[in-house]
């Protein structure tokens, strides 16, 4: 079979460089973010893309250790005829992208509490097993793709407006790259090589361009990402229709067949969510996150960090005596914040969130960050009234 040719090599070089540039772009987005939770997740996503790029570079180098010979400009070889160097590079390549996934899972789970780091722990165990039994990598691929799909959907639903605005691009770009990785599986690559060996890197290039495009598009276009959602739906439907055809024309091992069938599950979940978003856009004829319902959900999501209308002395004393956070009422861990003036207790997460909002202690109004202004309740209430008046006039 054709292992590679000059066009395929050139496309892979472009794809790898583009993915590294993509990780650099998300690093800049993380630095500019004012919300600590989003910044943490974006740092994790940056490392995920970077490690994915490194893994593709390792696989790129590993191809040269397949025993074969040149026929014209193409390198012809047999994947079953390799040397130990190829085997080691193949294992390292898979472990590297799995580590990138684990880092992203960990960055996500540090901002939420309901998963209890289950995704990260299972990912570490699977990576350890695959490093010794590379043939089990197919089950690892299924696990990581399912969890990644869940996280992206969760972020799209729960995160702030900025992240929602690019969720369609993230979904579509990652999907293109995932299908490109799927087509590099050697049993499938043999079929692809007979058509055009450059299809996988071409999908990577398209995916990387889609992911970084929000950084170069106007906010007006990002808030109406209907074409991207439609493209994502078409691509998902095409992938799900293509998988049974691929199984019929290919003589695949049972493990590869299980992988192909299993990938339809996360594809179906993402397709349902994509159709839901498309319906929302058509229904309200405006950006999906500007509708009243979604704004209400965003306020409810941040309700925990909104100061009560009246904070009693009993609540304050209980917080100090039992050493519980004044905001979320959870017990204080080792990492916490104590107001230097009134000695009120805050957990680290709540103190960071309040710093980005009113930047004041709920008891004595001492600023969390002295370099930032303090938004007093009276001032905040006045601003809300002005905003309401503007909204009524616009209606």
GROMACS .gro file of N, CA and C in nm, residues 40-206:
model
  501
   40UNK      N    1  -0.902   2.884   3.283
   40UNK     CA    2  -0.850   2.752   3.317
   40UNK      C    3  -0.883   2.652   3.207
   41UNK      N    4  -1.008   2.654   3.160
   41UNK     CA    5  -1.050   2.560   3.056
   41UNK      C    6  -0.976   2.587   2.926
   42UNK      N    7  -0.958   2.715   2.892
   42UNK     CA    8  -0.889   2.748   2.767
   42UNK      C    9  -0.742   2.707   2.771
   43UNK      N   10  -0.679   2.718   2.888
   43UNK     CA   11  -0.542   2.669   2.902
   43UNK      C   12  -0.537   2.518   2.878
   44UNK      N   13  -0.636   2.447   2.934
   44UNK     CA   14  -0.642   2.303   2.912
   44UNK      C   15  -0.662   2.269   2.766
   45UNK      N   16  -0.749   2.345   2.698
   45UNK     CA   17  -0.774   2.320   2.556
   45UNK      C   18  -0.649   2.352   2.473
   46UNK      N   19  -0.576   2.455   2.514
   46UNK     CA   20  -0.451   2.489   2.445
   46UNK      C   21  -0.352   2.374   2.450
   47UNK      N   22  -0.335   2.316   2.568
   47UNK     CA   23  -0.242   2.203   2.582
   47UNK      C   24  -0.292   2.080   2.509
   48UNK      N   25  -0.425   2.062   2.506
   48UNK     CA   26  -0.482   1.949   2.434
   48UNK      C   27  -0.447   1.958   2.285
   49UNK      N   28  -0.467   2.074   2.225
   49UNK     CA   29  -0.435   2.093   2.083
   49UNK      C   30  -0.285   2.079   2.059
   50UNK      N   31  -0.204   2.133   2.151
   50UNK     CA   32  -0.059   2.126   2.136
   50UNK      C   33  -0.010   1.981   2.142
   51UNK      N   34  -0.059   1.905   2.239
   51UNK     CA   35  -0.019   1.764   2.251
   51UNK      C   36  -0.068   1.684   2.132
   52UNK      N   37  -0.185   1.719   2.082
   52UNK     CA   38  -0.238   1.652   1.963
   52UNK      C   39  -0.146   1.678   1.843
   53UNK      N   40  -0.096   1.801   1.833
   53UNK     CA   41  -0.004   1.836   1.725
   53UNK      C   42   0.126   1.757   1.736
   54UNK      N   43   0.177   1.747   1.859
   54UNK     CA   44   0.301   1.672   1.881
   54UNK      C   45   0.283   1.525   1.845
   55UNK      N   46   0.167   1.469   1.880
   55UNK     CA   47   0.141   1.328   1.847
   55UNK      C   48   0.139   1.306   1.696
   56UNK      N   49   0.079   1.400   1.623
   56UNK     CA   50   0.077   1.386   1.476
   56UNK      C   51   0.218   1.397   1.419
   57UNK      N   52   0.302   1.480   1.479
   57UNK     CA   53   0.441   1.490   1.435
   57UNK      C   54   0.515   1.359   1.459
   58UNK      N   55   0.487   1.294   1.572
   58UNK     CA   56   0.550   1.165   1.602
   58UNK      C   57   0.505   1.059   1.501
   59UNK      N   58   0.375   1.057   1.470
   59UNK     CA   59   0.325   0.961   1.371
   59UNK      C   60   0.385   0.990   1.232
   60UNK      N   61   0.404   1.118   1.204
   60UNK     CA   62   0.464   1.160   1.077
   60UNK      C   63   0.605   1.102   1.063
   61UNK      N   64   0.683   1.111   1.171
   61UNK     CA   65   0.820   1.057   1.170
   61UNK      C   66   0.818   0.904   1.166
   62UNK      N   67   0.721   0.844   1.236
   62UNK     CA   68   0.715   0.698   1.244
   62UNK      C   69   0.695   0.633   1.108
   63UNK      N   70   0.627   0.703   1.016
   63UNK     CA   71   0.603   0.646   0.883
   63UNK      C   72   0.732   0.610   0.811
   64UNK      N   73   0.840   0.682   0.841
   64UNK     CA   74   0.967   0.657   0.773
   64UNK      C   75   1.036   0.529   0.821
   65UNK      N   76   0.983   0.470   0.928
   65UNK     CA   77   1.043   0.347   0.981
   65UNK      C   78   0.964   0.223   0.940
   66UNK      N   79   0.867   0.240   0.849
   66UNK     CA   80   0.799   0.125   0.790
   66UNK      C   81   0.886   0.074   0.676
   67UNK      N   82   0.912  -0.053   0.676
   67UNK     CA   83   1.000  -0.112   0.574
   67UNK      C   84   0.929  -0.112   0.439
   68UNK      N   85   0.992  -0.055   0.338
   68UNK     CA   86   0.934  -0.048   0.205
   68UNK      C   87   1.034   0.011   0.107
   69UNK      N   88   0.984   0.058  -0.006
   69UNK     CA   89   1.070   0.119  -0.107
   69UNK      C   90   0.990   0.220  -0.187
   70UNK      N   91   1.063   0.306  -0.258
   70UNK     CA   92   0.999   0.410  -0.337
   70UNK      C   93   0.961   0.355  -0.474
   71UNK      N   94   0.841   0.394  -0.517
   71UNK     CA   95   0.795   0.363  -0.652
   71UNK      C   96   0.754   0.496  -0.714
   72UNK      N   97   0.843   0.553  -0.792
   72UNK     CA   98   0.820   0.689  -0.841
   72UNK      C   99   0.839   0.786  -0.726
   73UNK      N  100   0.735   0.868  -0.699
   73UNK     CA  101   0.741   0.962  -0.588
   73UNK      C  102   0.671   0.908  -0.463
   74UNK      N  103   0.610   0.792  -0.471
   74UNK     CA  104   0.536   0.735  -0.359
   74UNK      C  105   0.620   0.631  -0.286
   75UNK      N  106   0.598   0.625  -0.154
   75UNK     CA  107   0.667   0.525  -0.073
   75UNK      C  108   0.570   0.410  -0.048
   76UNK      N  109   0.607   0.291  -0.094
   76UNK     CA  110   0.522   0.173  -0.084
   76UNK      C  111   0.577   0.082   0.026
   77UNK      N  112   0.488   0.034   0.112
   77UNK     CA  113   0.531  -0.054   0.220
   77UNK      C  114   0.416  -0.135   0.276
   78UNK      N  115   0.446  -0.215   0.376
   78UNK     CA  116   0.347  -0.301   0.440
   78UNK      C  117   0.349  -0.270   0.590
   79UNK      N  118   0.234  -0.233   0.645
   79UNK     CA  119   0.227  -0.195   0.785
   79UNK      C  120   0.264  -0.310   0.877
   80UNK      N  121   0.247  -0.432   0.830
   80UNK     CA  122   0.283  -0.549   0.912
   80UNK      C  123   0.434  -0.572   0.915
   81UNK      N  124   0.506  -0.502   0.829
   81UNK     CA  125   0.652  -0.519   0.821
   81UNK      C  126   0.719  -0.393   0.874
   82UNK      N  127   0.732  -0.384   1.006
   82UNK     CA  128   0.790  -0.266   1.069
   82UNK      C  129   0.910  -0.307   1.154
   83UNK      N  130   0.972  -0.208   1.217
   83UNK     CA  131   1.083  -0.235   1.308
   83UNK      C  132   1.049  -0.182   1.447
   84UNK      N  133   1.128  -0.215   1.549
   84UNK     CA  134   1.097  -0.171   1.686
   84UNK      C  135   1.085  -0.020   1.701
   85UNK      N  136   1.160   0.056   1.624
   85UNK     CA  137   1.153   0.202   1.634
   85UNK      C  138   1.013   0.252   1.600
   86UNK      N  139   0.954   0.196   1.493
   86UNK     CA  140   0.817   0.233   1.456
   86UNK      C  141   0.721   0.198   1.568
   87UNK      N  142   0.736   0.080   1.626
   87UNK     CA  143   0.645   0.037   1.732
   87UNK      C  144   0.652   0.130   1.853
   88UNK      N  145   0.774   0.171   1.890
   88UNK     CA  146   0.790   0.262   2.004
   88UNK      C  147   0.730   0.399   1.973
   89UNK      N  148   0.757   0.449   1.855
   89UNK     CA  149   0.701   0.580   1.817
   89UNK      C  150   0.549   0.575   1.810
   90UNK      N  151   0.495   0.465   1.765
   90UNK     CA  152   0.350   0.449   1.757
   90UNK      C  153   0.287   0.455   1.896
   91UNK      N  154   0.349   0.386   1.992
   91UNK     CA  155   0.298   0.388   2.130
   91UNK      C  156   0.310   0.528   2.189
   92UNK      N  157   0.427   0.591   2.170
   92UNK     CA  158   0.448   0.726   2.225
   92UNK      C  159   0.348   0.825   2.166
   93UNK      N  160   0.323   0.815   2.035
   93UNK     CA  161   0.228   0.905   1.970
   93UNK      C  162   0.089   0.896   2.030
   94UNK      N  163   0.042   0.774   2.054
   94UNK     CA  164  -0.091   0.756   2.113
   94UNK      C  165  -0.095   0.805   2.258
   95UNK      N  166   0.010   0.777   2.334
   95UNK     CA  167   0.014   0.821   2.474
   95UNK      C  168   0.015   0.973   2.482
   96UNK      N  169   0.084   1.040   2.391
   96UNK     CA  170   0.094   1.186   2.393
   96UNK      C  171  -0.043   1.251   2.374
   97UNK      N  172  -0.120   1.207   2.272
   97UNK     CA  173  -0.251   1.271   2.252
   97UNK      C  174  -0.347   1.237   2.366
   98UNK      N  175  -0.331   1.120   2.427
   98UNK     CA  176  -0.415   1.085   2.542
   98UNK      C  177  -0.382   1.174   2.662
   99UNK      N  178  -0.254   1.205   2.681
   99UNK     CA  179  -0.215   1.297   2.788
   99UNK      C  180  -0.276   1.435   2.765
  100UNK      N  181  -0.277   1.479   2.639
  100UNK     CA  182  -0.342   1.606   2.607
  100UNK      C  183  -0.489   1.605   2.642
  101UNK      N  184  -0.557   1.495   2.613
  101UNK     CA  185  -0.698   1.481   2.649
  101UNK      C  186  -0.715   1.486   2.801
  102UNK      N  187  -0.629   1.415   2.874
  102UNK     CA  188  -0.639   1.411   3.020
  102UNK      C  189  -0.621   1.550   3.079
  103UNK      N  190  -0.527   1.627   3.026
  103UNK     CA  191  -0.506   1.764   3.075
  103UNK      C  192  -0.632   1.848   3.054
  104UNK      N  193  -0.696   1.834   2.938
  104UNK     CA  194  -0.819   1.908   2.911
  104UNK      C  195  -0.931   1.862   3.005
  105UNK      N  196  -0.942   1.731   3.028
  105UNK     CA  197  -1.042   1.679   3.121
  105UNK      C  198  -1.019   1.736   3.261
  106UNK      N  199  -0.893   1.739   3.303
  106UNK     CA  200  -0.861   1.789   3.437
  106UNK      C  201  -0.894   1.938   3.450
  107UNK      N  202  -0.862   2.015   3.348
  107UNK     CA  203  -0.893   2.159   3.352
  107UNK      C  204  -1.043   2.182   3.358
  108UNK      N  205  -1.120   2.094   3.295
  108UNK     CA  206  -1.265   2.105   3.300
  108UNK      C  207  -1.317   2.066   3.438
  109UNK      N  208  -1.265   1.958   3.493
  109UNK     CA  209  -1.317   1.906   3.619
  109UNK      C  210  -1.276   1.990   3.739
  110UNK      N  211  -1.175   2.075   3.724
  110UNK     CA  212  -1.141   2.167   3.833
  110UNK      C  213  -1.241   2.282   3.843
  111UNK      N  214  -1.322   2.302   3.740
  111UNK     CA  215  -1.421   2.410   3.741
  111UNK      C  216  -1.562   2.360   3.772
  112UNK      N  217  -1.583   2.229   3.771
  112UNK     CA  218  -1.713   2.172   3.804
  112UNK      C  219  -1.693   2.075   3.920
  113UNK      N  220  -1.801   2.042   3.989
  113UNK     CA  221  -1.790   1.956   4.107
  113UNK      C  222  -1.857   1.821   4.091
  114UNK      N  223  -1.949   1.809   3.994
  114UNK     CA  224  -2.030   1.688   3.988
  114UNK      C  225  -1.956   1.567   3.932
  115UNK      N  226  -1.847   1.587   3.860
  115UNK     CA  227  -1.776   1.473   3.800
  115UNK      C  228  -1.675   1.409   3.896
  116UNK      N  229  -1.633   1.484   3.998
  116UNK     CA  230  -1.540   1.431   4.100
  116UNK      C  231  -1.412   1.374   4.039
  117UNK      N  232  -1.365   1.433   3.930
  117UNK     CA  233  -1.242   1.391   3.862
  117UNK      C  234  -1.247   1.248   3.808
  118UNK      N  235  -1.368   1.199   3.786
  118UNK     CA  236  -1.383   1.062   3.733
  118UNK      C  237  -1.326   1.053   3.592
  119UNK      N  238  -1.354   1.152   3.507
  119UNK     CA  239  -1.305   1.150   3.369
  119UNK      C  240  -1.152   1.145   3.367
  120UNK      N  241  -1.090   1.226   3.452
  120UNK     CA  242  -0.943   1.231   3.456
  120UNK      C  243  -0.884   1.100   3.506
  121UNK      N  244  -0.939   1.047   3.613
  121UNK     CA  245  -0.886   0.923   3.672
  121UNK      C  246  -0.897   0.807   3.574
  122UNK      N  247  -1.015   0.792   3.512
  122UNK     CA  248  -1.033   0.684   3.415
  122UNK      C  249  -0.938   0.704   3.296
  123UNK      N  250  -0.922   0.829   3.253
  123UNK     CA  251  -0.831   0.857   3.142
  123UNK      C  252  -0.687   0.818   3.173
  124UNK      N  253  -0.643   0.845   3.296
  124UNK     CA  254  -0.506   0.808   3.337
  124UNK      C  255  -0.491   0.656   3.337
  125UNK      N  256  -0.591   0.585   3.390
  125UNK     CA  257  -0.585   0.438   3.393
  125UNK      C  258  -0.580   0.381   3.252
  126UNK      N  259  -0.665   0.433   3.163
  126UNK     CA  260  -0.668   0.383   3.025
  126UNK      C  261  -0.536   0.410   2.954
  127UNK      N  262  -0.481   0.529   2.975
  127UNK     CA  263  -0.352   0.562   2.913
  127UNK      C  264  -0.241   0.469   2.961
  128UNK      N  265  -0.242   0.439   3.090
  128UNK     CA  266  -0.142   0.345   3.143
  128UNK      C  267  -0.155   0.207   3.083
  129UNK      N  268  -0.279   0.161   3.064
  129UNK     CA  269  -0.301   0.029   3.004
  129UNK      C  270  -0.257   0.027   2.858
  130UNK      N  271  -0.294   0.133   2.784
  130UNK     CA  272  -0.260   0.139   2.641
  130UNK      C  273  -0.109   0.145   2.619
  131UNK      N  274  -0.038   0.209   2.711
  131UNK     CA  275   0.108   0.218   2.696
  131UNK      C  276   0.175   0.080   2.700
  132UNK      N  277   0.106  -0.018   2.759
  132UNK     CA  278   0.160  -0.155   2.762
  132UNK      C  279   0.087  -0.248   2.665
  133UNK      N  280  -0.038  -0.215   2.633
  133UNK     CA  281  -0.117  -0.296   2.539
  133UNK      C  282  -0.173  -0.203   2.431
  134UNK      N  283  -0.092  -0.174   2.330
  134UNK     CA  284  -0.130  -0.076   2.228
  134UNK      C  285  -0.252  -0.120   2.149
  135UNK      N  286  -0.281  -0.249   2.143
  135UNK     CA  287  -0.396  -0.297   2.068
  135UNK      C  288  -0.528  -0.254   2.131
  136UNK      N  289  -0.525  -0.212   2.258
  136UNK     CA  290  -0.646  -0.166   2.326
  136UNK      C  291  -0.673  -0.017   2.301
  137UNK      N  292  -0.596   0.045   2.214
  137UNK     CA  293  -0.612   0.188   2.188
  137UNK      C  294  -0.749   0.221   2.130
  138UNK      N  295  -0.811   0.126   2.062
  138UNK     CA  296  -0.943   0.152   2.002
  138UNK      C  297  -1.048   0.180   2.110
  139UNK      N  298  -1.042   0.105   2.220
  139UNK     CA  299  -1.134   0.130   2.330
  139UNK      C  300  -1.105   0.265   2.395
  140UNK      N  301  -0.976   0.301   2.399
  140UNK     CA  302  -0.939   0.432   2.453
  140UNK      C  303  -0.994   0.545   2.366
  141UNK      N  304  -0.987   0.527   2.235
  141UNK     CA  305  -1.040   0.628   2.143
  141UNK      C  306  -1.189   0.649   2.166
  142UNK      N  307  -1.263   0.539   2.183
  142UNK     CA  308  -1.407   0.548   2.208
  142UNK      C  309  -1.435   0.627   2.335
  143UNK      N  310  -1.363   0.595   2.442
  143UNK     CA  311  -1.384   0.662   2.571
  143UNK      C  312  -1.354   0.812   2.560
  144UNK      N  313  -1.239   0.847   2.507
  144UNK     CA  314  -1.198   0.987   2.502
  144UNK      C  315  -1.291   1.070   2.413
  145UNK      N  316  -1.339   1.014   2.304
  145UNK     CA  317  -1.428   1.089   2.215
  145UNK      C  318  -1.563   1.112   2.281
  146UNK      N  319  -1.616   1.011   2.352
  146UNK     CA  320  -1.745   1.027   2.420
  146UNK      C  321  -1.735   1.134   2.528
  147UNK      N  322  -1.630   1.130   2.610
  147UNK     CA  323  -1.614   1.229   2.716
  147UNK      C  324  -1.591   1.368   2.658
  148UNK      N  325  -1.510   1.378   2.553
  148UNK     CA  326  -1.485   1.507   2.489
  148UNK      C  327  -1.614   1.567   2.435
  149UNK      N  328  -1.699   1.485   2.376
  149UNK     CA  329  -1.827   1.533   2.324
  149UNK      C  330  -1.915   1.587   2.436
  150UNK      N  331  -1.918   1.515   2.549
  150UNK     CA  332  -1.997   1.560   2.664
  150UNK      C  333  -1.947   1.695   2.715
  151UNK      N  334  -1.815   1.710   2.727
  151UNK     CA  335  -1.758   1.834   2.780
  151UNK      C  336  -1.789   1.952   2.688
  152UNK      N  337  -1.776   1.932   2.558
  152UNK     CA  338  -1.802   2.042   2.464
  152UNK      C  339  -1.948   2.084   2.467
  153UNK      N  340  -2.039   1.987   2.478
  153UNK     CA  341  -2.181   2.020   2.487
  153UNK      C  342  -2.209   2.095   2.618
  154UNK      N  343  -2.150   2.049   2.726
  154UNK     CA  344  -2.169   2.115   2.856
  154UNK      C  345  -2.119   2.259   2.852
  155UNK      N  346  -2.001   2.279   2.794
  155UNK     CA  347  -1.946   2.414   2.785
  155UNK      C  348  -2.033   2.504   2.699
  156UNK      N  349  -2.087   2.449   2.592
  156UNK     CA  350  -2.173   2.528   2.504
  156UNK      C  351  -2.300   2.572   2.575
  157UNK      N  352  -2.353   2.486   2.661
  157UNK     CA  353  -2.478   2.516   2.731
  157UNK      C  354  -2.454   2.608   2.850
  158UNK      N  355  -2.349   2.583   2.927
  158UNK     CA  356  -2.332   2.648   3.057
  158UNK      C  357  -2.234   2.766   3.058
  159UNK      N  358  -2.146   2.775   2.962
  159UNK     CA  359  -2.042   2.876   2.970
  159UNK      C  360  -2.092   3.014   2.929
  160UNK      N  361  -2.004   3.112   2.938
  160UNK     CA  362  -2.042   3.250   2.911
  160UNK      C  363  -2.068   3.273   2.762
  161UNK      N  364  -2.111   3.391   2.730
  161UNK     CA  365  -2.150   3.423   2.592
  161UNK      C  366  -2.034   3.409   2.494
  162UNK      N  367  -1.917   3.450   2.537
  162UNK     CA  368  -1.802   3.445   2.446
  162UNK      C  369  -1.774   3.302   2.402
  163UNK      N  370  -1.778   3.208   2.496
  163UNK     CA  371  -1.749   3.069   2.463
  163UNK      C  372  -1.863   3.007   2.384
  164UNK      N  373  -1.988   3.049   2.414
  164UNK     CA  374  -2.101   2.999   2.336
  164UNK      C  375  -2.092   3.045   2.192
  165UNK      N  376  -2.043   3.166   2.172
  165UNK     CA  377  -2.034   3.220   2.037
  165UNK      C  378  -1.942   3.143   1.945
  166UNK      N  379  -1.846   3.073   2.002
  166UNK     CA  380  -1.752   2.997   1.918
  166UNK      C  381  -1.774   2.846   1.929
  167UNK      N  382  -1.878   2.804   2.002
  167UNK     CA  383  -1.899   2.660   2.022
  167UNK      C  384  -1.925   2.586   1.892
  168UNK      N  385  -1.998   2.649   1.801
  168UNK     CA  386  -2.025   2.584   1.672
  168UNK      C  387  -1.895   2.561   1.595
  169UNK      N  388  -1.804   2.658   1.603
  169UNK     CA  389  -1.676   2.644   1.535
  169UNK      C  390  -1.590   2.536   1.602
  170UNK      N  391  -1.594   2.530   1.734
  170UNK     CA  392  -1.518   2.428   1.806
  170UNK      C  393  -1.567   2.288   1.772
  171UNK      N  394  -1.699   2.270   1.775
  171UNK     CA  395  -1.758   2.140   1.741
  171UNK      C  396  -1.715   2.097   1.601
  172UNK      N  397  -1.736   2.185   1.505
  172UNK     CA  398  -1.710   2.150   1.364
  172UNK      C  399  -1.562   2.126   1.340
  173UNK      N  400  -1.476   2.213   1.392
  173UNK     CA  401  -1.333   2.197   1.372
  173UNK      C  402  -1.279   2.070   1.433
  174UNK      N  403  -1.320   2.041   1.557
  174UNK     CA  404  -1.274   1.918   1.623
  174UNK      C  405  -1.328   1.795   1.551
  175UNK      N  406  -1.450   1.803   1.499
  175UNK     CA  407  -1.507   1.689   1.427
  175UNK      C  408  -1.427   1.659   1.300
  176UNK      N  409  -1.390   1.763   1.226
  176UNK     CA  410  -1.309   1.742   1.105
  176UNK      C  411  -1.176   1.676   1.141
  177UNK      N  412  -1.111   1.726   1.248
  177UNK     CA  413  -0.984   1.669   1.290
  177UNK      C  414  -1.001   1.526   1.340
  178UNK      N  415  -1.112   1.498   1.411
  178UNK     CA  416  -1.136   1.363   1.462
  178UNK      C  417  -1.157   1.263   1.349
  179UNK      N  418  -1.231   1.305   1.246
  179UNK     CA  419  -1.251   1.216   1.131
  179UNK      C  420  -1.118   1.195   1.058
  180UNK      N  421  -1.036   1.301   1.051
  180UNK     CA  422  -0.904   1.287   0.991
  180UNK      C  423  -0.819   1.186   1.066
  181UNK      N  424  -0.826   1.190   1.201
  181UNK     CA  425  -0.753   1.092   1.282
  181UNK      C  426  -0.810   0.952   1.263
  182UNK      N  427  -0.942   0.944   1.251
  182UNK     CA  428  -1.008   0.815   1.229
  182UNK      C  429  -0.961   0.751   1.098
  183UNK      N  430  -0.941   0.832   0.996
  183UNK     CA  431  -0.899   0.780   0.865
  183UNK      C  432  -0.750   0.742   0.862
  184UNK      N  433  -0.675   0.780   0.966
  184UNK     CA  434  -0.534   0.740   0.971
  184UNK      C  435  -0.516   0.602   1.032
  185UNK      N  436  -0.625   0.543   1.084
  185UNK     CA  437  -0.618   0.405   1.132
  185UNK      C  438  -0.574   0.316   1.016
  186UNK      N  439  -0.473   0.234   1.038
  186UNK     CA  440  -0.408   0.166   0.926
  186UNK      C  441  -0.502   0.079   0.844
  187UNK      N  442  -0.597   0.013   0.909
  187UNK     CA  443  -0.690  -0.071   0.834
  187UNK      C  444  -0.780   0.012   0.743
  188UNK      N  445  -0.806   0.137   0.784
  188UNK     CA  446  -0.889   0.227   0.703
  188UNK      C  447  -0.801   0.306   0.606
  189UNK      N  448  -0.680   0.338   0.648
  189UNK     CA  449  -0.589   0.415   0.563
  189UNK      C  450  -0.557   0.341   0.433
  190UNK      N  451  -0.560   0.208   0.438
  190UNK     CA  452  -0.532   0.129   0.318
  190UNK      C  453  -0.635   0.157   0.210
  191UNK      N  454  -0.761   0.179   0.251
  191UNK     CA  455  -0.867   0.213   0.155
  191UNK      C  456  -0.850   0.357   0.107
  192UNK      N  457  -0.822   0.448   0.202
  192UNK     CA  458  -0.807   0.590   0.169
  192UNK      C  459  -0.688   0.611   0.076
  193UNK      N  460  -0.579   0.536   0.099
  193UNK     CA  461  -0.457   0.553   0.018
  193UNK      C  462  -0.481   0.523  -0.128
  194UNK      N  463  -0.574   0.432  -0.156
  194UNK     CA  464  -0.604   0.398  -0.295
  194UNK      C  465  -0.682   0.508  -0.365
  195UNK      N  466  -0.743   0.598  -0.286
  195UNK     CA  467  -0.819   0.710  -0.342
  195UNK      C  468  -0.730   0.834  -0.350
  196UNK      N  469  -0.689   0.885  -0.231
  196UNK     CA  470  -0.599   1.000  -0.221
  196UNK      C  471  -0.540   1.001  -0.081
  197UNK      N  472  -0.411   0.975  -0.064
  197UNK     CA  473  -0.350   0.967   0.069
  197UNK      C  474  -0.358   1.096   0.149
  198UNK      N  475  -0.382   1.208   0.082
  198UNK     CA  476  -0.382   1.337   0.151
  198UNK      C  477  -0.514   1.375   0.214
  199UNK      N  478  -0.613   1.285   0.212
  199UNK     CA  479  -0.744   1.319   0.271
  199UNK      C  480  -0.735   1.345   0.421
  200UNK      N  481  -0.670   1.259   0.503
  200UNK     CA  482  -0.662   1.285   0.647
  200UNK      C  483  -0.598   1.420   0.683
  201UNK      N  484  -0.479   1.454   0.630
  201UNK     CA  485  -0.422   1.584   0.666
  201UNK      C  486  -0.506   1.701   0.615
  202UNK      N  487  -0.575   1.681   0.503
  202UNK     CA  488  -0.661   1.787   0.451
  202UNK      C  489  -0.776   1.815   0.547
  203UNK      N  490  -0.831   1.710   0.608
  203UNK     CA  491  -0.937   1.728   0.708
  203UNK      C  492  -0.883   1.799   0.832
  204UNK      N  493  -0.759   1.767   0.870
  204UNK     CA  494  -0.696   1.837   0.983
  204UNK      C  495  -0.682   1.986   0.954
  205UNK      N  496  -0.640   2.018   0.834
  205UNK     CA  497  -0.622   2.159   0.796
  205UNK      C  498  -0.755   2.234   0.802
  206UNK      N  499  -0.859   2.172   0.746
  206UNK     CA  500  -0.992   2.235   0.749
  206UNK      C  501  -1.038   2.254   0.893
   0.00000   0.00000   0.00000
